Amino acid sequence: MNRVFQKKTVAMAVSAVLAPSFWNMAAHAQEEAGASSGLEEVLVTASRREASMQDVSASITALGDQQLERLGAEGLGDFAGFTPGVQLIEAGPSRTQINMRGVSSGQAREDRPEVNETVGLYVDETPIATQLVSPNLGLLDVSRIEVMRGPQPTLYGAGSLSGTIRMIMNRPDASSGLAGRVGAVLSDTEEGGFNQTYNGVLNVPLVEDQLALRVAGFYRDIDGYIDNIETGDDNTNTVDEVGARVALRYTPTDDLSVDLQYIYQDTEEGDAFSYIKELGDLEKGGANDPNCDSASDCLDAELSIASLVVDYDFSSVRFSSITSVLEKDTDIRASGEFLSISTGGLYTPTDGVPNILTFFEQEEFTQEFRFVSTGDGNFDWLAGVMYQEKDKVFGQDLNAAGWDDFFETLVLGAPGLLPSLVGTATDQVFLSEVDSTTEQLAVYGEGTLRFADSWSVTLGARWYDVEQDSSLYFDGSLALHEVGRSTADFDDDGINPTASITWDVDDDRSLYLRYGKGFRLGGPNQPIPASCDPGEFDLPELPEAFESDELETVELGLKSVWSDGRVRLNASAYVTDWENPPVSASFSCAFSSIINAGGYDIFGSEVDLQAALTDNLVATVGIAYTNSELSEDLEALGGEKGDAAPYTPDWAFSLIVDYDFTISGNLDAFISADYRWVDTRTTNFPGYTGQGGVFELDSYDVLGLRAGLVMDSWQADLFITNLTDERPDLISVDVSGVEAPCCTSVTTIRPRTVGLALNYQW
């Protein structure tokens, strides 16, 4: 489909929605339908005040607890495909990169943690996004998930370049009695093994109508489905995960509430979630890592989040204080077999296969004060100030027995010369540690004025000031260029605005035009040798830092309800200009650096449709069209003007159908089907010549089924995910000469899984 036809398609779709004939036809359909039960109103807090989703002038999708349950959603990957405009690059449960609306330069590199996230991720009021790869928090006791597409400069700031995802948890309830729920999910995976999940939630009123405690926890033991044919180990990519949440809510008066919450999660992955396509379906090779149970790659990610939220309602203003502390530690161990492969077998380890450790540590403190108007006048406003201190540590450590002898003999040509050149530990191939402290102060405000009965205008802005100090340490024979410790600084400040105008056509339909300028913080670079030539990428000098990037989006949207509330249709069309994205430039000296280069022209459209076809049958449809192309050449990644953004499909479609019915007096049942289709994507720009290669990923579709019985306090569901047992390529990487003598590393979805979910509540 060529670009001209694509533009015409989007234009025709938007024109059809806005045309008078469309409004007349839909109104006639509403009259024909007559009075009947409609869809439930969806309340969201994305605008920092509770409001109907239909009254918020922005592109929002909200998924409630029942939708999440019927999708079997346990993490980001289980619901993202059913929210238009959202794409995930999932290298594993704890290696998930979120992309929205084509804002993507390719797969995240674990060795470049300087680059921050493009999508804001929140639990209630707490930001939890960490570096470029977001934490995959277990979805337990979640009230709803709100997905806001497009830049969110005023209310959410630097982390929300292309959008924001908020997970809203259930709060403790002091007004009812003791309540709880326990559940188990048991399943079996094709080409894999047995999976088991156990969870529980307990709500305990401590002081009637004033104080309540809520405790939730889960344990997951998920078997793998990838076999290591070299070692004979089966199902190596296991997942062991435990999570807990403790929340305390105190409401001494109707005007004051205090919420204290602590969340903990630990995830262990037994192996990488990729296989070697040329070796066979779901099969890989490679030696075992002695630090893992039976695998060549393993991960341990520990996350904790503590927050305190105090809300007080004055006569016409609500004051909120939000305090949070986040800590995340991740260790990734991988086989160092690549040392032998990349040297053509000249280096042979003398004490088993070495392993390389990659580690991330992050501590983040955030304090925000916010004032929100609560009056009934024609003017609403909010204002706030936010301070954040973020400490990050990133490093890699590779020690290989016998490496010094190899390096001194074949590289330096003189045995015993290495210690005189660099004071490194014995057989230390490479050791690095990058410590950074970032302090950010932001002040924001937003106001909405309603006039002429059916019109409203919103204006907002956020001012920010950032200071970042970094300390970098390098050691090892491969770090001869920069052994020792160095420092780097980065400062930035600016103002990012937002504006919108809304026309309420009638009580059920509105149109809005919205503008927003999003940004993402830059930072200092890791040093590279002076022998590297900056002229390779038309740079005057080797970059000590990379700048913050920004994008501007103009969006036209429709919010509408038809047929006496039986049909909800929300649609949007947008144009985005993305400038100076940070990308990793690989110099011919074998080192890389983050530079700001290129730009993107993005336009697209999204449709959210939900319809109660009968009193028992509800269908939910999501459609997204995204055209994300380079607006200028991007030499660092081999991109030319007009090339499509990596890992961004032109089209994506999803469908959920729910049928609820009663079998007898107290026995209810439901049948649910979910389907999604994703268009073709590319892994890199066509001219890319760096590590990993260029692949075109075929389109794919996935089907799931679920049926359940509900009787009094019991519920039992049978489910099948990936019903047709598809093997789509989600990530493809050429690992020739790096991880294996040849071949393509592929990440796919979990094979067909059949299971039973049991729940009891009281």
mmCIF file of N, CA, C and O in Angstrom, residues 694-746:
data_model
loop_
_atom_site.group_PDB
_atom_site.id
_atom_site.type_symbol
_atom_site.label_atom_id
_atom_site.label_comp_id
_atom_site.label_asym_id
_atom_site.label_seq_id
_atom_site.Cartn_x
_atom_site.Cartn_y
_atom_site.Cartn_z
ATOM 1 N N VAL A 694 19.172 -6.869 9.214
ATOM 2 C CA VAL A 694 17.884 -6.291 8.851
ATOM 3 C C VAL A 694 16.935 -7.416 8.464
ATOM 4 O O VAL A 694 17.255 -8.243 7.610
ATOM 5 N N PHE A 695 15.771 -7.446 9.074
ATOM 6 C CA PHE A 695 14.775 -8.475 8.789
ATOM 7 C C PHE A 695 13.410 -7.831 8.599
ATOM 8 O O PHE A 695 13.092 -6.829 9.246
ATOM 9 N N GLU A 696 12.617 -8.414 7.718
ATOM 10 C CA GLU A 696 11.209 -8.040 7.616
ATOM 11 C C GLU A 696 10.389 -9.097 8.325
ATOM 12 O O GLU A 696 10.459 -10.289 7.998
ATOM 13 N N LEU A 697 9.634 -8.675 9.317
ATOM 14 C CA LEU A 697 8.829 -9.595 10.115
ATOM 15 C C LEU A 697 7.440 -9.693 9.507
ATOM 16 O O LEU A 697 6.774 -8.685 9.271
ATOM 17 N N ASP A 698 7.001 -10.918 9.251
ATOM 18 C CA ASP A 698 5.697 -11.140 8.623
ATOM 19 C C ASP A 698 4.565 -10.704 9.546
ATOM 20 O O ASP A 698 4.707 -10.664 10.779
ATOM 21 N N SER A 699 3.427 -10.406 8.940
ATOM 22 C CA SER A 699 2.226 -10.141 9.727
ATOM 23 C C SER A 699 1.808 -11.419 10.451
ATOM 24 O O SER A 699 2.167 -12.534 10.048
ATOM 25 N N TYR A 700 1.055 -11.258 11.526
ATOM 26 C CA TYR A 700 0.609 -12.435 12.267
ATOM 27 C C TYR A 700 -0.711 -12.134 12.960
ATOM 28 O O TYR A 700 -1.095 -10.978 13.153
ATOM 29 N N ASP A 701 -1.410 -13.206 13.321
ATOM 30 C CA ASP A 701 -2.632 -13.071 14.111
ATOM 31 C C ASP A 701 -2.650 -14.109 15.208
ATOM 32 O O ASP A 701 -2.012 -15.158 15.114
ATOM 33 N N VAL A 702 -3.351 -13.785 16.289
ATOM 34 C CA VAL A 702 -3.413 -14.648 17.468
ATOM 35 C C VAL A 702 -4.861 -14.702 17.939
ATOM 36 O O VAL A 702 -5.536 -13.666 18.024
ATOM 37 N N LEU A 703 -5.326 -15.900 18.280
ATOM 38 C CA LEU A 703 -6.703 -16.109 18.733
ATOM 39 C C LEU A 703 -6.698 -16.764 20.104
ATOM 40 O O LEU A 703 -5.930 -17.696 20.367
ATOM 41 N N GLY A 704 -7.583 -16.275 20.985
ATOM 42 C CA GLY A 704 -7.741 -16.875 22.307
ATOM 43 C C GLY A 704 -9.202 -17.082 22.635
ATOM 44 O O GLY A 704 -10.068 -16.339 22.160
ATOM 45 N N LEU A 705 -9.489 -18.093 23.443
ATOM 46 C CA LEU A 705 -10.863 -18.410 23.854
ATOM 47 C C LEU A 705 -10.903 -18.615 25.364
ATOM 48 O O LEU A 705 -9.947 -19.117 25.967
ATOM 49 N N ARG A 706 -12.038 -18.240 25.952
ATOM 50 C CA ARG A 706 -12.220 -18.425 27.394
ATOM 51 C C ARG A 706 -13.696 -18.640 27.663
ATOM 52 O O ARG A 706 -14.545 -17.955 27.092
ATOM 53 N N ALA A 707 -14.020 -19.600 28.516
ATOM 54 C CA ALA A 707 -15.397 -19.859 28.921
ATOM 55 C C ALA A 707 -15.418 -20.098 30.419
ATOM 56 O O ALA A 707 -14.531 -20.765 30.970
ATOM 57 N N GLY A 708 -16.442 -19.532 31.088
ATOM 58 C CA GLY A 708 -16.467 -19.631 32.536
ATOM 59 C C GLY A 708 -17.847 -19.853 33.106
ATOM 60 O O GLY A 708 -18.860 -19.522 32.484
ATOM 61 N N LEU A 709 -17.865 -20.423 34.300
ATOM 62 C CA LEU A 709 -19.078 -20.612 35.091
ATOM 63 C C LEU A 709 -18.933 -19.833 36.393
ATOM 64 O O LEU A 709 -17.872 -19.879 37.036
ATOM 65 N N VAL A 710 -19.994 -19.124 36.786
ATOM 66 C CA VAL A 710 -19.988 -18.326 38.003
ATOM 67 C C VAL A 710 -21.188 -18.730 38.848
ATOM 68 O O VAL A 710 -22.337 -18.642 38.393
ATOM 69 N N MET A 711 -20.932 -19.179 40.070
ATOM 70 C CA MET A 711 -22.013 -19.586 40.961
ATOM 71 C C MET A 711 -21.704 -19.085 42.359
ATOM 72 O O MET A 711 -20.702 -19.489 42.964
ATOM 73 N N ASP A 712 -22.550 -18.172 42.844
ATOM 74 C CA ASP A 712 -22.349 -17.588 44.164
ATOM 75 C C ASP A 712 -20.929 -17.018 44.262
ATOM 76 O O ASP A 712 -20.601 -16.088 43.551
ATOM 77 N N SER A 713 -20.097 -17.608 45.101
ATOM 78 C CA SER A 713 -18.753 -17.070 45.313
ATOM 79 C C SER A 713 -17.685 -17.763 44.472
ATOM 80 O O SER A 713 -16.506 -17.412 44.553
ATOM 81 N N TRP A 714 -18.087 -18.732 43.666
ATOM 82 C CA TRP A 714 -17.123 -19.527 42.911
ATOM 83 C C TRP A 714 -17.115 -19.127 41.441
ATOM 84 O O TRP A 714 -18.137 -18.731 40.881
ATOM 85 N N GLN A 715 -15.942 -19.245 40.815
ATOM 86 C CA GLN A 715 -15.831 -19.071 39.368
ATOM 87 C C GLN A 715 -14.773 -20.029 38.842
ATOM 88 O O GLN A 715 -13.695 -20.180 39.422
ATOM 89 N N ALA A 716 -15.092 -20.689 37.722
ATOM 90 C CA ALA A 716 -14.161 -21.611 37.071
ATOM 91 C C ALA A 716 -14.126 -21.286 35.583
ATOM 92 O O ALA A 716 -15.175 -21.234 34.935
ATOM 93 N N ASP A 717 -12.928 -21.054 35.051
ATOM 94 C CA ASP A 717 -12.756 -20.711 33.640
ATOM 95 C C ASP A 717 -11.853 -21.720 32.962
ATOM 96 O O ASP A 717 -10.815 -22.122 33.506
ATOM 97 N N LEU A 718 -12.238 -22.108 31.756
ATOM 98 C CA LEU A 718 -11.362 -22.851 30.859
ATOM 99 C C LEU A 718 -10.870 -21.890 29.789
ATOM 100 O O LEU A 718 -11.654 -21.091 29.265
ATOM 101 N N PHE A 719 -9.584 -21.970 29.435
ATOM 102 C CA PHE A 719 -9.077 -21.020 28.448
ATOM 103 C C PHE A 719 -8.038 -21.677 27.547
ATOM 104 O O PHE A 719 -7.387 -22.670 27.913
ATOM 105 N N ILE A 720 -7.905 -21.096 26.372
ATOM 106 C CA ILE A 720 -6.868 -21.474 25.413
ATOM 107 C C ILE A 720 -6.269 -20.187 24.860
ATOM 108 O O ILE A 720 -6.990 -19.347 24.318
ATOM 109 N N THR A 721 -4.978 -20.012 25.000
ATOM 110 C CA THR A 721 -4.300 -18.880 24.380
ATOM 111 C C THR A 721 -3.506 -19.377 23.182
ATOM 112 O O THR A 721 -3.039 -20.526 23.161
ATOM 113 N N ASN A 722 -3.375 -18.521 22.177
ATOM 114 C CA ASN A 722 -2.699 -18.886 20.924
ATOM 115 C C ASN A 722 -3.279 -20.188 20.386
ATOM 116 O O ASN A 722 -2.567 -21.175 20.181
ATOM 117 N N LEU A 723 -4.577 -20.153 20.164
ATOM 118 C CA LEU A 723 -5.337 -21.355 19.796
ATOM 119 C C LEU A 723 -4.743 -22.089 18.607
ATOM 120 O O LEU A 723 -4.685 -23.332 18.585
ATOM 121 N N THR A 724 -4.292 -21.379 17.593
ATOM 122 C CA THR A 724 -3.770 -22.017 16.378
ATOM 123 C C THR A 724 -2.267 -22.266 16.445
ATOM 124 O O THR A 724 -1.662 -22.664 15.443
ATOM 125 N N ASP A 725 -1.665 -22.039 17.616
ATOM 126 C CA ASP A 725 -0.255 -22.335 17.863
ATOM 127 C C ASP A 725 0.656 -21.645 16.844
ATOM 128 O O ASP A 725 1.482 -22.281 16.180
ATOM 129 N N GLU A 726 0.530 -20.322 16.746
ATOM 130 C CA GLU A 726 1.327 -19.549 15.802
ATOM 131 C C GLU A 726 2.747 -19.352 16.333
ATOM 132 O O GLU A 726 2.996 -19.397 17.528
ATOM 133 N N ARG A 727 3.686 -19.110 15.400
ATOM 134 C CA ARG A 727 5.083 -18.817 15.752
ATOM 135 C C ARG A 727 5.537 -17.533 15.052
ATOM 136 O O ARG A 727 6.473 -17.542 14.254
ATOM 137 N N PRO A 728 4.923 -16.410 15.320
ATOM 138 C CA PRO A 728 5.361 -15.180 14.660
ATOM 139 C C PRO A 728 6.727 -14.732 15.175
ATOM 140 O O PRO A 728 7.075 -14.946 16.331
ATOM 141 N N ASP A 729 7.502 -14.111 14.303
ATOM 142 C CA ASP A 729 8.778 -13.528 14.706
ATOM 143 C C ASP A 729 8.507 -12.143 15.297
ATOM 144 O O ASP A 729 8.138 -11.213 14.582
ATOM 145 N N LEU A 730 8.690 -12.006 16.597
ATOM 146 C CA LEU A 730 8.537 -10.708 17.251
ATOM 147 C C LEU A 730 9.826 -9.907 17.195
ATOM 148 O O LEU A 730 9.814 -8.687 17.041
ATOM 149 N N ILE A 731 10.956 -10.586 17.357
ATOM 150 C CA ILE A 731 12.284 -9.987 17.260
ATOM 151 C C ILE A 731 13.159 -10.954 16.478
ATOM 152 O O ILE A 731 13.139 -12.164 16.728
ATOM 153 N N SER A 732 13.921 -10.450 15.512
ATOM 154 C CA SER A 732 14.892 -11.259 14.775
ATOM 155 C C SER A 732 16.228 -10.533 14.788
ATOM 156 O O SER A 732 16.296 -9.341 14.483
ATOM 157 N N VAL A 733 17.291 -11.274 15.143
ATOM 158 C CA VAL A 733 18.624 -10.689 15.239
ATOM 159 C C VAL A 733 19.631 -11.651 14.633
ATOM 160 O O VAL A 733 19.638 -12.846 14.953
ATOM 161 N N ASP A 734 20.478 -11.135 13.755
ATOM 162 C CA ASP A 734 21.577 -11.921 13.211
ATOM 163 C C ASP A 734 22.681 -11.988 14.260
ATOM 164 O O ASP A 734 23.259 -10.965 14.629
ATOM 165 N N VAL A 735 22.969 -13.195 14.771
ATOM 166 C CA VAL A 735 23.975 -13.354 15.825
ATOM 167 C C VAL A 735 25.216 -14.063 15.303
ATOM 168 O O VAL A 735 26.003 -14.594 16.082
ATOM 169 N N SER A 736 25.400 -14.093 14.001
ATOM 170 C CA SER A 736 26.559 -14.756 13.412
ATOM 171 C C SER A 736 27.848 -14.157 13.959
ATOM 172 O O SER A 736 28.043 -12.939 13.946
ATOM 173 N N GLY A 737 28.712 -15.009 14.456
ATOM 174 C CA GLY A 737 30.003 -14.569 14.950
ATOM 175 C C GLY A 737 29.975 -13.908 16.309
ATOM 176 O O GLY A 737 31.005 -13.454 16.791
ATOM 177 N N VAL A 738 28.812 -13.843 16.926
ATOM 178 C CA VAL A 738 28.710 -13.205 18.239
ATOM 179 C C VAL A 738 28.251 -14.219 19.275
ATOM 180 O O VAL A 738 28.974 -14.551 20.206
ATOM 181 N N GLU A 739 27.028 -14.725 19.093
ATOM 182 C CA GLU A 739 26.505 -15.702 20.044
ATOM 183 C C GLU A 739 26.581 -17.122 19.501
ATOM 184 O O GLU A 739 26.402 -18.082 20.229
ATOM 185 N N ALA A 740 26.795 -17.258 18.204
ATOM 186 C CA ALA A 740 26.845 -18.569 17.573
ATOM 187 C C ALA A 740 27.638 -18.427 16.279
ATOM 188 O O ALA A 740 27.799 -17.321 15.752
ATOM 189 N N PRO A 741 28.169 -19.556 15.739
ATOM 190 C CA PRO A 741 28.918 -19.475 14.487
ATOM 191 C C PRO A 741 28.056 -18.984 13.321
ATOM 192 O O PRO A 741 28.578 -18.552 12.311
ATOM 193 N N CYS A 742 26.746 -19.060 13.469
ATOM 194 C CA CYS A 742 25.870 -18.634 12.379
ATOM 195 C C CYS A 742 24.520 -18.216 12.945
ATOM 196 O O CYS A 742 24.324 -18.181 14.145
ATOM 197 N N CYS A 743 23.676 -17.889 12.100
ATOM 198 C CA CYS A 743 22.254 -18.003 12.351
ATOM 199 C C CYS A 743 21.528 -16.777 12.893
ATOM 200 O O CYS A 743 22.107 -15.743 13.203
ATOM 201 N N THR A 744 20.201 -16.981 13.044
ATOM 202 C CA THR A 744 19.271 -15.925 13.404
ATOM 203 C C THR A 744 18.610 -16.250 14.733
ATOM 204 O O THR A 744 18.018 -17.317 14.896
ATOM 205 N N SER A 745 18.701 -15.319 15.671
ATOM 206 C CA SER A 745 18.032 -15.458 16.961
ATOM 207 C C SER A 745 16.644 -14.843 16.848
ATOM 208 O O SER A 745 16.491 -13.699 16.427
ATOM 209 N N VAL A 746 15.622 -15.610 17.237
ATOM 210 C CA VAL A 746 14.227 -15.202 17.064
ATOM 211 C C VAL A 746 13.493 -15.289 18.397
ATOM 212 O O VAL A 746 13.634 -16.268 19.140
#
